GROMACS .gro file of C-alpha atoms in nm:
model
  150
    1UNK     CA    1  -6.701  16.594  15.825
    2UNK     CA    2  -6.432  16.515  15.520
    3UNK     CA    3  -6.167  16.702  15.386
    4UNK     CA    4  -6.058  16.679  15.026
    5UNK     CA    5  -5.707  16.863  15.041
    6UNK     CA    6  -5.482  17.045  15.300
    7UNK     CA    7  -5.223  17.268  15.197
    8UNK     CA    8  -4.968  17.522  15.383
    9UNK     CA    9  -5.075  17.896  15.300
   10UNK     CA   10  -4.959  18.262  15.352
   11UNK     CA   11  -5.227  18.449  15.250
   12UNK     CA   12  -5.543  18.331  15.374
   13UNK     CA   13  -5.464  18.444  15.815
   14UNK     CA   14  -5.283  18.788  15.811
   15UNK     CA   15  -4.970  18.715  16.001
   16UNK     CA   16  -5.011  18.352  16.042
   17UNK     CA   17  -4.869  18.037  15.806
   18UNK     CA   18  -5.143  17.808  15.791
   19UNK     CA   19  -5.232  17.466  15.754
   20UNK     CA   20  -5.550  17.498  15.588
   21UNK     CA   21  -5.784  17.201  15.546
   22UNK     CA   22  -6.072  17.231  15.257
   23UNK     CA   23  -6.380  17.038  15.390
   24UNK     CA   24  -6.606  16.934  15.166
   25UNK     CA   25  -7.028  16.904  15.148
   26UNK     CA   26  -7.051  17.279  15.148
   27UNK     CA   27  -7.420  17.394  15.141
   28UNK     CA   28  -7.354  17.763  15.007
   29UNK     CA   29  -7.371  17.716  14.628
   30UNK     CA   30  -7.160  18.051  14.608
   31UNK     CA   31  -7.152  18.182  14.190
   32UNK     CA   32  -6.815  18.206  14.088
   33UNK     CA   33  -6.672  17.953  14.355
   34UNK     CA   34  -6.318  17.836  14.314
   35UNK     CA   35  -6.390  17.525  14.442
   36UNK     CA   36  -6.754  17.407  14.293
   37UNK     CA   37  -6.645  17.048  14.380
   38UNK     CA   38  -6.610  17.089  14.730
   39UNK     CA   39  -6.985  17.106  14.745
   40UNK     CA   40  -6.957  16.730  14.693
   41UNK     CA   41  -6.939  16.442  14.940
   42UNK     CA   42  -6.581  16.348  14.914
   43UNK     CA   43  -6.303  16.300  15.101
   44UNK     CA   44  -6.202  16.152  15.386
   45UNK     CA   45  -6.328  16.144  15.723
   46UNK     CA   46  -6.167  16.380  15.917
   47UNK     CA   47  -6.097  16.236  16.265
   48UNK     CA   48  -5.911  16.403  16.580
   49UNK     CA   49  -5.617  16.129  16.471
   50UNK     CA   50  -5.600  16.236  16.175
   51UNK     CA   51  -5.553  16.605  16.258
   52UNK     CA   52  -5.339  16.483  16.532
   53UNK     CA   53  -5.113  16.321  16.254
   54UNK     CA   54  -5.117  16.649  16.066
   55UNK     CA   55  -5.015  16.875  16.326
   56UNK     CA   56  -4.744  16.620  16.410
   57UNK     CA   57  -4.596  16.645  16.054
   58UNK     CA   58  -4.638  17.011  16.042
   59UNK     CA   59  -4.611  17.149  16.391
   60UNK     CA   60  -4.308  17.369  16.313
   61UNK     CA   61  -4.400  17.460  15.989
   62UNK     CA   62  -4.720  17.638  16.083
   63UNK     CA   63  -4.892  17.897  16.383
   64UNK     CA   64  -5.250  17.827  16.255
   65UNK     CA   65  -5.511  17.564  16.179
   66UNK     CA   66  -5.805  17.696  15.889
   67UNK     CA   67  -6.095  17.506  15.822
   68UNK     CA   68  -6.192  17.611  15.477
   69UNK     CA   69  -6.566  17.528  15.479
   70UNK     CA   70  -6.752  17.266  15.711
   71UNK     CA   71  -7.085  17.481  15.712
   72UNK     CA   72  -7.280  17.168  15.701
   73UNK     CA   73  -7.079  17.048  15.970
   74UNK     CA   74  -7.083  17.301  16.263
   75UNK     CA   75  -7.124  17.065  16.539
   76UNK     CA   76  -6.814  16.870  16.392
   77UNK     CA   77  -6.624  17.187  16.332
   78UNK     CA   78  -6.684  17.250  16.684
   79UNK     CA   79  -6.563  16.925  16.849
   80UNK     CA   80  -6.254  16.979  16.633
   81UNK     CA   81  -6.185  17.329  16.775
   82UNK     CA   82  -6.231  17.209  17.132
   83UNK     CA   83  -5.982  16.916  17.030
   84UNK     CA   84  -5.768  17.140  16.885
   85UNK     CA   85  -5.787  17.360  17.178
   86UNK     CA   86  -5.757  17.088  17.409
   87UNK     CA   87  -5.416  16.929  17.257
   88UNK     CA   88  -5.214  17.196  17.045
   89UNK     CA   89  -5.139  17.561  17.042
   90UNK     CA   90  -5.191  17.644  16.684
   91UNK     CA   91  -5.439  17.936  16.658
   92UNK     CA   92  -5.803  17.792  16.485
   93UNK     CA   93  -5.898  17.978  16.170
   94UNK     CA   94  -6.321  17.887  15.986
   95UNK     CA   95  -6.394  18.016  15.665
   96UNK     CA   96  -6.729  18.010  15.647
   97UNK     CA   97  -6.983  18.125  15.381
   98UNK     CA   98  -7.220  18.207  15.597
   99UNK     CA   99  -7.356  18.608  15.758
  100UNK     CA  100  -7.385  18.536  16.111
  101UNK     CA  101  -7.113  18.478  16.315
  102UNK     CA  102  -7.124  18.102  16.438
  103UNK     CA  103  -7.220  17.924  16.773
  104UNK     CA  104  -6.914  17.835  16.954
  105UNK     CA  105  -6.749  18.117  16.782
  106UNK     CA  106  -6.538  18.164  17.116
  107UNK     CA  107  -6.336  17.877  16.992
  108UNK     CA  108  -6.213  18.064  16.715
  109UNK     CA  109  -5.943  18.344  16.674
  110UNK     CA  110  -6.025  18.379  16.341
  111UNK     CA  111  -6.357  18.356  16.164
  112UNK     CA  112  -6.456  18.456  15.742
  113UNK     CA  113  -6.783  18.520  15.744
  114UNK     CA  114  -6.974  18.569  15.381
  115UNK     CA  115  -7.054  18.416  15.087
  116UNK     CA  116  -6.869  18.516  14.746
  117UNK     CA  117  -7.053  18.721  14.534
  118UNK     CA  118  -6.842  18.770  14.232
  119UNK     CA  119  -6.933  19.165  14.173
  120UNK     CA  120  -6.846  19.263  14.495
  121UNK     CA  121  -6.493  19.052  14.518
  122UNK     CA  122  -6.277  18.845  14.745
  123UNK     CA  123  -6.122  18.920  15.046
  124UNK     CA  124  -5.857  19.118  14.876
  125UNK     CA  125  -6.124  19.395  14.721
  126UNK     CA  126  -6.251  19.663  14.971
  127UNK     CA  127  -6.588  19.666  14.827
  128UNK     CA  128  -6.636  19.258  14.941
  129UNK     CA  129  -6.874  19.172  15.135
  130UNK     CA  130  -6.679  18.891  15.311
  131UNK     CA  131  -6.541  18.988  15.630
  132UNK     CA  132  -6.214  18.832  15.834
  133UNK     CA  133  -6.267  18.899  16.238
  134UNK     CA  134  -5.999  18.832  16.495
  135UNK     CA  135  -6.129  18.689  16.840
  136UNK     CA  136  -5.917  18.972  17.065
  137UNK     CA  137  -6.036  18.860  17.403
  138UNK     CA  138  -6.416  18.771  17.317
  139UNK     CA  139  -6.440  19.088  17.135
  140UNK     CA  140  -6.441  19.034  16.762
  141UNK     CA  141  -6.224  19.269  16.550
  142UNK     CA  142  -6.275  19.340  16.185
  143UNK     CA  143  -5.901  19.288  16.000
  144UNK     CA  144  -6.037  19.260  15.623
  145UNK     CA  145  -5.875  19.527  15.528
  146UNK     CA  146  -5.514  19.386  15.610
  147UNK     CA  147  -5.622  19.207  15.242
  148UNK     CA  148  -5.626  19.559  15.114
  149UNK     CA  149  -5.320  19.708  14.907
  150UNK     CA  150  -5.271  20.090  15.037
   0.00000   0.00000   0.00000
């Protein structure tokens, strides 16, 4: 699993500032992505020491982790959440553009699920068919519409 780019964000976990990490090799082919390059194999490997490194230089700068991506790389997404789990207390975020809710989900609190489809909108358009869930005790809770302006 590599990542091409991390950045600190305010938008993308309601509530939460975020480290989040774009991985790269995604298999969704999405029309309209932002990020058609991410689709390639690039980046760099990363490794629990490298995320340990991260979180080090960031650790009171941010309350959540977001892997942007890495649906060709559940299993590694996974090991990284139980690592993550295992050594910090930053709150896990996946953006994934995939339907179904992932296996291993449980080591999530937050979890995109849906490919962009450019007539329907982003996150921030209540017709989208993307959805954001928050992991509330094993039960997952729709918060999309915290995107929404009332």
């Amino acid at each position: 699993m590599k990542y091409y780019n991390y950045d600190i964000v305010f938008q993308e976990i309601p509530d939460e500032v975020t480290l989040a990490i774009n991985l790269t090799g995604c298999p969704n082919r999405c029309v309209g992505c932002h990020s058609p390059h991410l689709r390639e194999d690039i980046g760099v490997e990363l490794t629990p020491s490298i995320m340990d490194d991260l979180l080090a230089k960031y650790k009171s700068s941010v309350s959540c982790v977001c892997f942007m991506g890495g649906d060709a790389h559940r299993v590694d997404l996974s090991q990284m959440a139980q690592h993550l789990r295992a050594h910090s207390k930053v709150k896990i975020g996946w953006y994934s553009g995939q339907n179904q809710m992932p296996q291993h989900s449980d080591l999530f609190d937050y979890v995109k699920l849906g490919p962009y489809i450019p007539e329907k909108g982003s996150l921030k358009s209540n017709t989208t068919n993307q959805r954001l869930y928050r992991n509330q005790q094993g039960r997952w809770e729709d918060i999309t519409h915290r995107f929404w302006k009332h």
